[in-house]
PDB file of C-alpha atoms and ligand atoms in Angstrom:
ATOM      1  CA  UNK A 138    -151.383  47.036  13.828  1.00 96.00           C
ATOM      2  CA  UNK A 139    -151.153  46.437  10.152  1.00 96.00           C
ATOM      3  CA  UNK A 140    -148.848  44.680   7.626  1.00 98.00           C
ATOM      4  CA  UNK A 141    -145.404  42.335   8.362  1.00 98.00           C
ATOM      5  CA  UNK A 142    -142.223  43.713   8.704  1.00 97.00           C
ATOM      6  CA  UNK A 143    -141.926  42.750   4.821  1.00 96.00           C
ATOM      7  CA  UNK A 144    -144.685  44.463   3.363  1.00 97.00           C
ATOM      8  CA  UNK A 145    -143.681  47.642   5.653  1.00 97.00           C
ATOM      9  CA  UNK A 146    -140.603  47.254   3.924  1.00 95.00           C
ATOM     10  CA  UNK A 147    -142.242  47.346   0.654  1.00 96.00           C
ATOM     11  CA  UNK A 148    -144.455  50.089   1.707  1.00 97.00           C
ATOM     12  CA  UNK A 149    -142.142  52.000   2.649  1.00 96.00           C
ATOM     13  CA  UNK A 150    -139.712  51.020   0.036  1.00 95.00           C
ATOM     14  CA  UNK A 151    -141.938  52.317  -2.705  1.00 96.00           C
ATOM     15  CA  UNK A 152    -142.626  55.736  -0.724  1.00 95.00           C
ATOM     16  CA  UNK A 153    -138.953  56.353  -0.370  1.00 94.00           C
ATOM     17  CA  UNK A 154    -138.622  56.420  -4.278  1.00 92.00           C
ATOM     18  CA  UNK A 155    -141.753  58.797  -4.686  1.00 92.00           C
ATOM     19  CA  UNK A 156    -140.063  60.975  -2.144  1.00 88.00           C
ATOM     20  CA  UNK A 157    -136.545  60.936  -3.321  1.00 84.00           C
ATOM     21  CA  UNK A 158    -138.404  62.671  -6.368  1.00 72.00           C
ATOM     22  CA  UNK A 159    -139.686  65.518  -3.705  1.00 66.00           C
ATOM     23  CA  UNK A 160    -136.005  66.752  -2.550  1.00 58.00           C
ATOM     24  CA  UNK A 161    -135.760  68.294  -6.046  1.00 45.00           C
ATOM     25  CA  UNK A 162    -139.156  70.367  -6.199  1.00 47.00           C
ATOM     26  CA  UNK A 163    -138.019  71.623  -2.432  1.00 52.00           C
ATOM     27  CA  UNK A 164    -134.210  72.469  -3.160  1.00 51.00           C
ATOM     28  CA  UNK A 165    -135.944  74.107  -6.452  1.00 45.00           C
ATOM     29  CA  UNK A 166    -138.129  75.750  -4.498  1.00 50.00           C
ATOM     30  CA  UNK A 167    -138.148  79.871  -4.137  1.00 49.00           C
ATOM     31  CA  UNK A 168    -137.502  79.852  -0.141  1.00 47.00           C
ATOM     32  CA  UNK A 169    -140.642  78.073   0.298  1.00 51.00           C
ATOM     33  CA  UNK A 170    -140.763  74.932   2.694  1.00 61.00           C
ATOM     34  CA  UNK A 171    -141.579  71.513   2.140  1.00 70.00           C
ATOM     35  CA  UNK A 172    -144.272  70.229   4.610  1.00 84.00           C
ATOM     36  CA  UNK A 173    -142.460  67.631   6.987  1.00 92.00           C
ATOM     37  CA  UNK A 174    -143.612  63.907   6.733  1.00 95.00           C
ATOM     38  CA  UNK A 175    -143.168  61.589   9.487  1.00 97.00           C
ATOM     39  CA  UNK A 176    -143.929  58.025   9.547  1.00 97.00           C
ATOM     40  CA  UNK A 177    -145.378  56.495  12.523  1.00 98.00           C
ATOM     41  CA  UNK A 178    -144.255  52.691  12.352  1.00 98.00           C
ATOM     42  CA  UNK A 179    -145.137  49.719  15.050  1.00 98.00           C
ATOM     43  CA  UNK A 180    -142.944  49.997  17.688  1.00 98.00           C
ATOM     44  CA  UNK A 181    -140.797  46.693  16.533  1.00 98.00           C
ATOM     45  CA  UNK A 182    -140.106  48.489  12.434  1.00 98.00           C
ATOM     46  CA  UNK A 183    -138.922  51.897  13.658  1.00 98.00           C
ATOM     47  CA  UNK A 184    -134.913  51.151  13.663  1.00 97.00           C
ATOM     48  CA  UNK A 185    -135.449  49.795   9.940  1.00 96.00           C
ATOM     49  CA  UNK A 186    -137.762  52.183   9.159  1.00 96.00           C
ATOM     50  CA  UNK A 187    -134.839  54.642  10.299  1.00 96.00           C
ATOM     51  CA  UNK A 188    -132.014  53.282   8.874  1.00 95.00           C
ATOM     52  CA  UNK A 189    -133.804  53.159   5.536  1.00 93.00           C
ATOM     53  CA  UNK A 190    -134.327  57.317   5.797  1.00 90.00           C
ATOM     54  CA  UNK A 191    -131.042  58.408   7.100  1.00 86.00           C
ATOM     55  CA  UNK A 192    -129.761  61.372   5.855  1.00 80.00           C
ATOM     56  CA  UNK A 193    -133.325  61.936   4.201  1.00 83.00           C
ATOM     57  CA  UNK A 194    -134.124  65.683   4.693  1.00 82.00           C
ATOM     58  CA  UNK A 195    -138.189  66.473   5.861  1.00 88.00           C
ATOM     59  CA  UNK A 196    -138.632  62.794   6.755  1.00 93.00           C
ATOM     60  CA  UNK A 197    -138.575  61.503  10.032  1.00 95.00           C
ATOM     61  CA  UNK A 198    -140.246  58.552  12.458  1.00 97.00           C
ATOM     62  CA  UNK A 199    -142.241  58.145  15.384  1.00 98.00           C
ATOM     63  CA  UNK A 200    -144.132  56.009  17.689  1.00 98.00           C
ATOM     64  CA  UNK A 201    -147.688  55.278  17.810  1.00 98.00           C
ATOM     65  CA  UNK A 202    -147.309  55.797  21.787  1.00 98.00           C
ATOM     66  CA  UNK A 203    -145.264  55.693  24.718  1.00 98.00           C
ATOM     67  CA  UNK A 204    -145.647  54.659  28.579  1.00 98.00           C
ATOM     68  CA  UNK A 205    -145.513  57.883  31.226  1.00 98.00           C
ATOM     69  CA  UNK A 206    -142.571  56.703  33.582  1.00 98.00           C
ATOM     70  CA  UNK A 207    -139.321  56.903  32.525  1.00 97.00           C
ATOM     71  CA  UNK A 208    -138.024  53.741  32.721  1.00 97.00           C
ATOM     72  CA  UNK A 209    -138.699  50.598  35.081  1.00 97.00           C
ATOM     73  CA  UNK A 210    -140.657  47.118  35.674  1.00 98.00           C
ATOM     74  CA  UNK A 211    -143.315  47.720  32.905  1.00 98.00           C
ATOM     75  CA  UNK A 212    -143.275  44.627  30.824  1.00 98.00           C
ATOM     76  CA  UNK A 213    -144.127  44.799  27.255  1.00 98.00           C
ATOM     77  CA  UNK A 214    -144.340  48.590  27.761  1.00 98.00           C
ATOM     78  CA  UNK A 215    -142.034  50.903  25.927  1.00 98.00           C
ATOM     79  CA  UNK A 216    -140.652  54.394  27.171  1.00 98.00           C
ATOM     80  CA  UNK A 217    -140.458  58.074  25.288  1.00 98.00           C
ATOM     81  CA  UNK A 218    -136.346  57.611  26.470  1.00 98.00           C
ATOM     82  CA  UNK A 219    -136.261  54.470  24.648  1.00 98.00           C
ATOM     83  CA  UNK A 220    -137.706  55.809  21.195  1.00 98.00           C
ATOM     84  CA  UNK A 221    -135.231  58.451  21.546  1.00 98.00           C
ATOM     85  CA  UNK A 222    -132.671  56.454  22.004  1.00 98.00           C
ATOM     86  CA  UNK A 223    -133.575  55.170  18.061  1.00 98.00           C
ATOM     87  CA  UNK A 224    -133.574  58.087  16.640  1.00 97.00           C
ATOM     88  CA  UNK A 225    -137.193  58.912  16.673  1.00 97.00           C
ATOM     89  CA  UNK A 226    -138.227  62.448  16.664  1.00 97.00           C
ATOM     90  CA  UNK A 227    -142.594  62.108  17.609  1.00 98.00           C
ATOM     91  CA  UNK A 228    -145.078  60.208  19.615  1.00 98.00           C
ATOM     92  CA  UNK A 229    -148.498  60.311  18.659  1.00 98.00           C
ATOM     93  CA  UNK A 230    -150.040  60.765  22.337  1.00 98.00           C
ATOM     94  CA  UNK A 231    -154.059  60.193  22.993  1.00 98.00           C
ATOM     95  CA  UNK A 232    -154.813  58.297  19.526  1.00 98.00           C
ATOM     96  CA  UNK A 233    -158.458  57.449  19.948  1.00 97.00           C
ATOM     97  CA  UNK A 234    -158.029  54.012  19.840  1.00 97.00           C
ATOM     98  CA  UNK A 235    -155.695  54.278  22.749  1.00 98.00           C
ATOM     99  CA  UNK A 236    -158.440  56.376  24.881  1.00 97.00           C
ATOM    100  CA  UNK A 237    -161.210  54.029  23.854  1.00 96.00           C
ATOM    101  CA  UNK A 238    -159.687  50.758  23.575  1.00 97.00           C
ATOM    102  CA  UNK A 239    -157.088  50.769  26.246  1.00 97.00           C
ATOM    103  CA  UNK A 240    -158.895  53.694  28.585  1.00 97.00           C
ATOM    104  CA  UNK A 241    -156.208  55.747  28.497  1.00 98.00           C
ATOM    105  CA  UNK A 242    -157.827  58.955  30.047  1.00 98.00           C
ATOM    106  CA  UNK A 243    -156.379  62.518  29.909  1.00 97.00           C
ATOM    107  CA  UNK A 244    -154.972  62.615  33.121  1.00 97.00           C
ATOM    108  CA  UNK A 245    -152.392  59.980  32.038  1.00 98.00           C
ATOM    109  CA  UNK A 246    -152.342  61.107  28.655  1.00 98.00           C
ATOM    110  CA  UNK A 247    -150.702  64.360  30.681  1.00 98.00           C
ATOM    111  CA  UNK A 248    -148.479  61.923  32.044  1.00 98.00           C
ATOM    112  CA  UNK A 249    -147.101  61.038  28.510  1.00 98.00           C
ATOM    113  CA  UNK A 250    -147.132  64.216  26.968  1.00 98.00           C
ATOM    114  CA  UNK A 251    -144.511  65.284  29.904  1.00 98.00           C
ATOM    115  CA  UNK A 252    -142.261  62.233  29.102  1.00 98.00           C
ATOM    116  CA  UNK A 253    -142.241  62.689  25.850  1.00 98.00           C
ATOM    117  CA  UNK A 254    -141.364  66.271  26.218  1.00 98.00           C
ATOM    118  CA  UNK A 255    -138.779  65.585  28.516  1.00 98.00           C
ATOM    119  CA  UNK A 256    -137.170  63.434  26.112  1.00 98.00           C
ATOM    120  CA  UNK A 257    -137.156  66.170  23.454  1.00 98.00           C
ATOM    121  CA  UNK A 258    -139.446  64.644  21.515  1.00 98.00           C
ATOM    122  CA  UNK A 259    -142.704  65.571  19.869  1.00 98.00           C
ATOM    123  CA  UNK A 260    -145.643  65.281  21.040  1.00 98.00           C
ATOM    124  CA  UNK A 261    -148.406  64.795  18.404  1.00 98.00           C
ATOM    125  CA  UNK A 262    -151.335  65.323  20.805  1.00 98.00           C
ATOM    126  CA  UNK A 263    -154.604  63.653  19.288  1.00 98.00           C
ATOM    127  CA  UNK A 264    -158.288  64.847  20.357  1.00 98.00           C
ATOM    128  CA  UNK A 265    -161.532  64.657  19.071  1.00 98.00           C
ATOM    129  CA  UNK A 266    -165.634  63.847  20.279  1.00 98.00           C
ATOM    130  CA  UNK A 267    -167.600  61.025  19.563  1.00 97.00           C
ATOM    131  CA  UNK A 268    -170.323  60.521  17.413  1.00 95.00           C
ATOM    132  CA  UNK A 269    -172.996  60.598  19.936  1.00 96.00           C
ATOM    133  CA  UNK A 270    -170.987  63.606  21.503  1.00 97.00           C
ATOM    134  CA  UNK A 271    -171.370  65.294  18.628  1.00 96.00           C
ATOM    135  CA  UNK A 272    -174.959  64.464  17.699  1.00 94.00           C
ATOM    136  CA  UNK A 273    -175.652  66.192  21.428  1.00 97.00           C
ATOM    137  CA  UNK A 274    -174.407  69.510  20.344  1.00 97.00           C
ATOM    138  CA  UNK A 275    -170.787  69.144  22.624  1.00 98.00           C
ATOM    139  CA  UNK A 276    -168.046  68.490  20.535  1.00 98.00           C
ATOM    140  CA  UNK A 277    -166.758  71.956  21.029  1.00 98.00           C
ATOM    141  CA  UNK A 278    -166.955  71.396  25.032  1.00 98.00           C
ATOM    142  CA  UNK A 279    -165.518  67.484  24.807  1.00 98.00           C
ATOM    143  CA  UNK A 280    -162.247  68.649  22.656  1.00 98.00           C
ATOM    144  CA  UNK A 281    -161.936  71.836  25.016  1.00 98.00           C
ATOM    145  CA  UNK A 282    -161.590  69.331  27.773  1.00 98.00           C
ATOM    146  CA  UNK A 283    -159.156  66.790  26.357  1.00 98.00           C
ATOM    147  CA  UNK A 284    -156.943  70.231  25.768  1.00 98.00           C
ATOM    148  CA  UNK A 285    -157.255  71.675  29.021  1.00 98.00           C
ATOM    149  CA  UNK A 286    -156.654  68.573  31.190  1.00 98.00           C
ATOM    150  CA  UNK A 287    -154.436  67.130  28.316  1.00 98.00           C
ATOM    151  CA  UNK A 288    -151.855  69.632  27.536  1.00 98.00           C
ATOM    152  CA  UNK A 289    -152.929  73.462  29.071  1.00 98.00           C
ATOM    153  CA  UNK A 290    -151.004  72.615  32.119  1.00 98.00           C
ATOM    154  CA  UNK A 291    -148.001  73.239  30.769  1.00 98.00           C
ATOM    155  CA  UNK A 292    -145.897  76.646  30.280  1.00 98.00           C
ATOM    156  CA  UNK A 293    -145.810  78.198  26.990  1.00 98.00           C
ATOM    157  CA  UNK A 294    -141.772  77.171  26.426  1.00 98.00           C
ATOM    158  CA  UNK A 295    -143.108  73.820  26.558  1.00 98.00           C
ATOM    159  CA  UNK A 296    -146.277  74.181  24.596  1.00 98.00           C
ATOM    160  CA  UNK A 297    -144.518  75.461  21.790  1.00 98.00           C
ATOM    161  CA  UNK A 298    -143.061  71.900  21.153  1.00 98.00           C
ATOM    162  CA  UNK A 299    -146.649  69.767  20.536  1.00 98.00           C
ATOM    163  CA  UNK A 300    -148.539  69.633  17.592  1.00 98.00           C
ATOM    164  CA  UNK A 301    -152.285  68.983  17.912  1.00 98.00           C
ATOM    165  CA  UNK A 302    -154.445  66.618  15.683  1.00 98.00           C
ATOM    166  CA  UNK A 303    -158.452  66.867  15.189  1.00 98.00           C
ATOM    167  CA  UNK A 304    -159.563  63.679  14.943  1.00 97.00           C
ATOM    168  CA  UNK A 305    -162.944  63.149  14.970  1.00 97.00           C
ATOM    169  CA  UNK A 306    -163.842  59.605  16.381  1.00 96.00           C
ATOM    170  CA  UNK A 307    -166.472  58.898  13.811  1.00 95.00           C
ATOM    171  CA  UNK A 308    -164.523  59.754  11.035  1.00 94.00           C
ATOM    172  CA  UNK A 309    -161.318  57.468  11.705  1.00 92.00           C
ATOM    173  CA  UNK A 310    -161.552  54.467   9.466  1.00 88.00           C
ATOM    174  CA  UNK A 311    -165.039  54.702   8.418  1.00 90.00           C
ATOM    175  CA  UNK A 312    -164.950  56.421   5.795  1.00 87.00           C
ATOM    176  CA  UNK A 313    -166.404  59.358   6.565  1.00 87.00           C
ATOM    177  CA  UNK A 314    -164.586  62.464   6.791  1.00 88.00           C
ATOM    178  CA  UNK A 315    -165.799  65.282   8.391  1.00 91.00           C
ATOM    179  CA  UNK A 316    -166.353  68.163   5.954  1.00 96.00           C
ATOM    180  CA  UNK A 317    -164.040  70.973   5.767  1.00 97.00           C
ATOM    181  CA  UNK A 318    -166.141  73.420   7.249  1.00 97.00           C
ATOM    182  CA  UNK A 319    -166.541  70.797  10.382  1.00 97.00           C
ATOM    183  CA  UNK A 320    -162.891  70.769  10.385  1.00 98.00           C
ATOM    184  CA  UNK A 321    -162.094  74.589  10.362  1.00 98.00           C
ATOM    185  CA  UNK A 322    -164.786  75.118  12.451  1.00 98.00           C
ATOM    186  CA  UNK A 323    -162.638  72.951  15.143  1.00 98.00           C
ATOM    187  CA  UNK A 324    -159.143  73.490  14.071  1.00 98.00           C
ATOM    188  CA  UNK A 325    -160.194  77.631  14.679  1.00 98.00           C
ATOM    189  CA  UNK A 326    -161.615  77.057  17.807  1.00 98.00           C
ATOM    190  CA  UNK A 327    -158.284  75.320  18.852  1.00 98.00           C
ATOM    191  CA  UNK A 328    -156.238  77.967  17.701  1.00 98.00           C
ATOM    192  CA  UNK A 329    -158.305  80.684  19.735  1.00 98.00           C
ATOM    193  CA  UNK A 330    -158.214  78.420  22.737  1.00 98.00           C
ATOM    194  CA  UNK A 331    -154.384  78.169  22.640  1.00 98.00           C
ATOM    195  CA  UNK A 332    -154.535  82.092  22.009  1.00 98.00           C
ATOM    196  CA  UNK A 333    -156.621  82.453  25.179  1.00 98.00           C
ATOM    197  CA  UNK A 334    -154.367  80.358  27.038  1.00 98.00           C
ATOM    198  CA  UNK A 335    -151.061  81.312  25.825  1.00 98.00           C
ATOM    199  CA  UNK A 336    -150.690  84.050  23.523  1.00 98.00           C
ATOM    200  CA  UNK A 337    -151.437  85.328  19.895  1.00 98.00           C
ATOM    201  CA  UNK A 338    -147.948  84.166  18.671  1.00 98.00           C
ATOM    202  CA  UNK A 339    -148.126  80.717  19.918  1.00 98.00           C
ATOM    203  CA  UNK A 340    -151.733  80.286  18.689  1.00 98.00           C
ATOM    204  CA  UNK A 341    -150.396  81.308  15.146  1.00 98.00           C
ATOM    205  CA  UNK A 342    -147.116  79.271  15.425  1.00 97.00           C
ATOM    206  CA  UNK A 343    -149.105  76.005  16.141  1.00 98.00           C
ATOM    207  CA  UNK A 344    -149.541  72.906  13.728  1.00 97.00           C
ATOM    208  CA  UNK A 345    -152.940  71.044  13.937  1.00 98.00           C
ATOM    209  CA  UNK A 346    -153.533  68.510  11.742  1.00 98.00           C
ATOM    210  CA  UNK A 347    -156.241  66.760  11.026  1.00 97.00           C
ATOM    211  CA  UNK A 348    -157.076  63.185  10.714  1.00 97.00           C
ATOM    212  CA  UNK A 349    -159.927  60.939   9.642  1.00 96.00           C
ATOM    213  CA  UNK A 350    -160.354  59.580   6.864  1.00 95.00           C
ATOM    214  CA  UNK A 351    -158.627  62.002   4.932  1.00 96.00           C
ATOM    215  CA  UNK A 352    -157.265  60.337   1.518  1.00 97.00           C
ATOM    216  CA  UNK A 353    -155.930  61.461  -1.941  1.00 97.00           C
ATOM    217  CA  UNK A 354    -159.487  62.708  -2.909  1.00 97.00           C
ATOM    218  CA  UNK A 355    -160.360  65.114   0.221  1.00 97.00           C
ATOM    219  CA  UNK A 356    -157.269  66.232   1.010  1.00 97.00           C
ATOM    220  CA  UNK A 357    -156.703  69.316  -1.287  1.00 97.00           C
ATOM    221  CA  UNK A 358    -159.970  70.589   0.330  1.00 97.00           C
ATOM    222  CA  UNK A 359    -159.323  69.898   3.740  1.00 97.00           C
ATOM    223  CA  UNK A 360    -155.748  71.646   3.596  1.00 97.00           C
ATOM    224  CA  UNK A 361    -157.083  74.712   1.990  1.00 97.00           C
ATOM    225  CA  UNK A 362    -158.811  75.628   4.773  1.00 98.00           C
ATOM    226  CA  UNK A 363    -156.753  78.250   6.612  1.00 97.00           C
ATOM    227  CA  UNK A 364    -156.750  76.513   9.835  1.00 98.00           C
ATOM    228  CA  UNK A 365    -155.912  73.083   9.146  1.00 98.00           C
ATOM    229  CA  UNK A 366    -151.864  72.593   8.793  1.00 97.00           C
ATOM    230  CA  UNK A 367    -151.403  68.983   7.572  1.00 97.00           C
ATOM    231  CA  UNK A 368    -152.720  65.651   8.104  1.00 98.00           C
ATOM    232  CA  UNK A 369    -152.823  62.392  10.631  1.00 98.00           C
ATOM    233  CA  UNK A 370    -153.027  59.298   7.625  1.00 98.00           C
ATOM    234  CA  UNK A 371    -154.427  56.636   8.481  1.00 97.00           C
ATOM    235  CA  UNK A 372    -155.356  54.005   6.599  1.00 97.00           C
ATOM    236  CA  UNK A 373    -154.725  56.203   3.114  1.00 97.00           C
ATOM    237  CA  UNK A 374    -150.752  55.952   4.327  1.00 97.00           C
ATOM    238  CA  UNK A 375    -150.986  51.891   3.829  1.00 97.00           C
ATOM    239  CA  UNK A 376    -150.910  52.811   0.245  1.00 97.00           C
ATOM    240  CA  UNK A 377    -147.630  54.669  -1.281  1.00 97.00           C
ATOM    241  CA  UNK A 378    -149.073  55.835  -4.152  1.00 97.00           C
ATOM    242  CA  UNK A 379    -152.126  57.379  -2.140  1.00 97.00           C
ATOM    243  CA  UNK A 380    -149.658  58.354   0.586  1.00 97.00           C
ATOM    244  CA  UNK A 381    -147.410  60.502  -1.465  1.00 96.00           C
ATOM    245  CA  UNK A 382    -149.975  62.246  -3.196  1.00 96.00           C
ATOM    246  CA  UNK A 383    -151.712  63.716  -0.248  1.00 97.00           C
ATOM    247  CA  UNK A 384    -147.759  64.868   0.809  1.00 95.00           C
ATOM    248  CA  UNK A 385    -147.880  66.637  -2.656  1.00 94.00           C
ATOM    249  CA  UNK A 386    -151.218  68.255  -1.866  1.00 95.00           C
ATOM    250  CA  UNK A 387    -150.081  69.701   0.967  1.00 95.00           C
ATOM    251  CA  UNK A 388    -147.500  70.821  -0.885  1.00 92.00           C
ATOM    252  CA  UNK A 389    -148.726  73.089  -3.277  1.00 92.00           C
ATOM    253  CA  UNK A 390    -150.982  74.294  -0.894  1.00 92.00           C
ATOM    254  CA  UNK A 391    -148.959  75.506   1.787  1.00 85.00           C
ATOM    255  CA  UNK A 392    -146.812  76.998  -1.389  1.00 78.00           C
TER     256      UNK A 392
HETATM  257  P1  PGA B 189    -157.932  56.880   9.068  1.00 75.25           P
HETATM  258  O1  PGA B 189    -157.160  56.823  10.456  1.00 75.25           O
HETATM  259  O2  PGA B 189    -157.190  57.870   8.201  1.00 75.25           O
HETATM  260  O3  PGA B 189    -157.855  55.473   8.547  1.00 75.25           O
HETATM  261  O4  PGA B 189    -159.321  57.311   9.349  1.00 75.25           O
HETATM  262  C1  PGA B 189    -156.746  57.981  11.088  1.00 75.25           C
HETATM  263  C2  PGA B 189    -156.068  57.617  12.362  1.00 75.25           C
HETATM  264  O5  PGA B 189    -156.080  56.435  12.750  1.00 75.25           O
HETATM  265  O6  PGA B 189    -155.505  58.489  13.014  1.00 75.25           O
END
């Protein structure tokens, strides 16, 4: 819940310049991909936000979140049918602040995840302990949870559509990031769950990204390690400049 529909627009004004620059270095590029960037606007920016990046290969929008029912007498609320009806591609699904503030537990978060799915969209499923959680020894356990009650229900077909992000509740906008080795350490234990519970292939085929207070500085050395597959920006994606050069890190990483 940041910045007026103006400053977006100069937000994301400037970041459409940087990456107009980007399409070169990709269509350059010897086969090798260009990491996808997707910009999660309030709810009430994402048609401008969308109009501005028509047409604009490897970007795309989403929402911040979605309501489980389809459709129906849920003022103020806004469905995964609706944000497809935009032209939105992702819904971030289980943000902290939406399990902590607004109590959303995993149960419903299950709820939205199938919506959202249904809708072809993506789901960009968000999990992660808190800091007394982890002080006790049980992140491991508390993420494991969020998964299995979150998204494990589903069959693989569907699976194979979500993207998972780490996020570490201490370590969204405070400033401190959780070191790599915290973040492999996680991000490989993911992938072995979703190995366990699918298969090999789907394990290896899945993004998870991680997110908390990951900015221009850290990024490089949280990318490099081999588990963790792009980013969730937070407050570093307020500022172009900052913005655009984690995208590049990613970049010539992942080439
Ligand atoms: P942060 O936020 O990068 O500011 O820590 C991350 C998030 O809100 O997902």
């Amino acid at each position: 819940m940041n910045l007026s529909l103006e400053e977006a627009r100069v937000l994301v004004g400037e970041l459409k310049v940087k990456l107009n620059h980007y399409h070169p270095v990709m269509e350059n590029g010897n086969g090798t991909s260009m990491p996808e960037v997707v910009l999660f606007p309030p709810y009430v920016y994402m048609t401008r936000i969308l109009d501005l990046f028509i047409n604009h290969q490897g970007v795309s929008v989403g929402a911040q979140n979605c309501h489980h029912e389809e459709q129906g007498a849920y003022t103020g609320e806004v469905s995964a049918s609706m944000i497809r009806s935009v032209g939105a591609t992702h819904v971030i699904i289980g943000h902290s602040e939406r399990r902590n503030q607004f109590l959303e537990n995993d149960e419903l978060l299950a709820e939205k995840v199938r919506q959202v799915l249904k809708n072809a969209l993506c789901p960009v499923f968000c999990c992660g302990e808190l800091l007394p959680e982890r002080e006790r020894g049980q992140h491991f356990e508390v993420v494991t949870g969020q998964l299995q009650r979150g998204l494990f229900w589903m069959n693989q077909a569907r699976f194979s559509k979500v993207v998972i992000a780490y996020e570490p509740v201490w370590a969204i906008g405070t400033g401190v990031t959780a070191n790599p080795e915290q973040a492999q350490e996680m991000h490989a234990h993911i992938r072995k769950l979703v190995g366990k519970t699918y298969d090999q292939e789907t394990a290896d085929g899945l993004s998870i990204l991680y997110g908390g207070s990951c900015n221009a500085k850290n990024a490089g050395a949280l990318f490099v390690q081999p588990d963790v597959d792009g980013g969730l920006i937070g407050g570093a994606s307020l500022k172009a400049g900052e913005f655009y050069e984690i995208v590049q890190k990613l970049n010539e990483i992942s080439n």
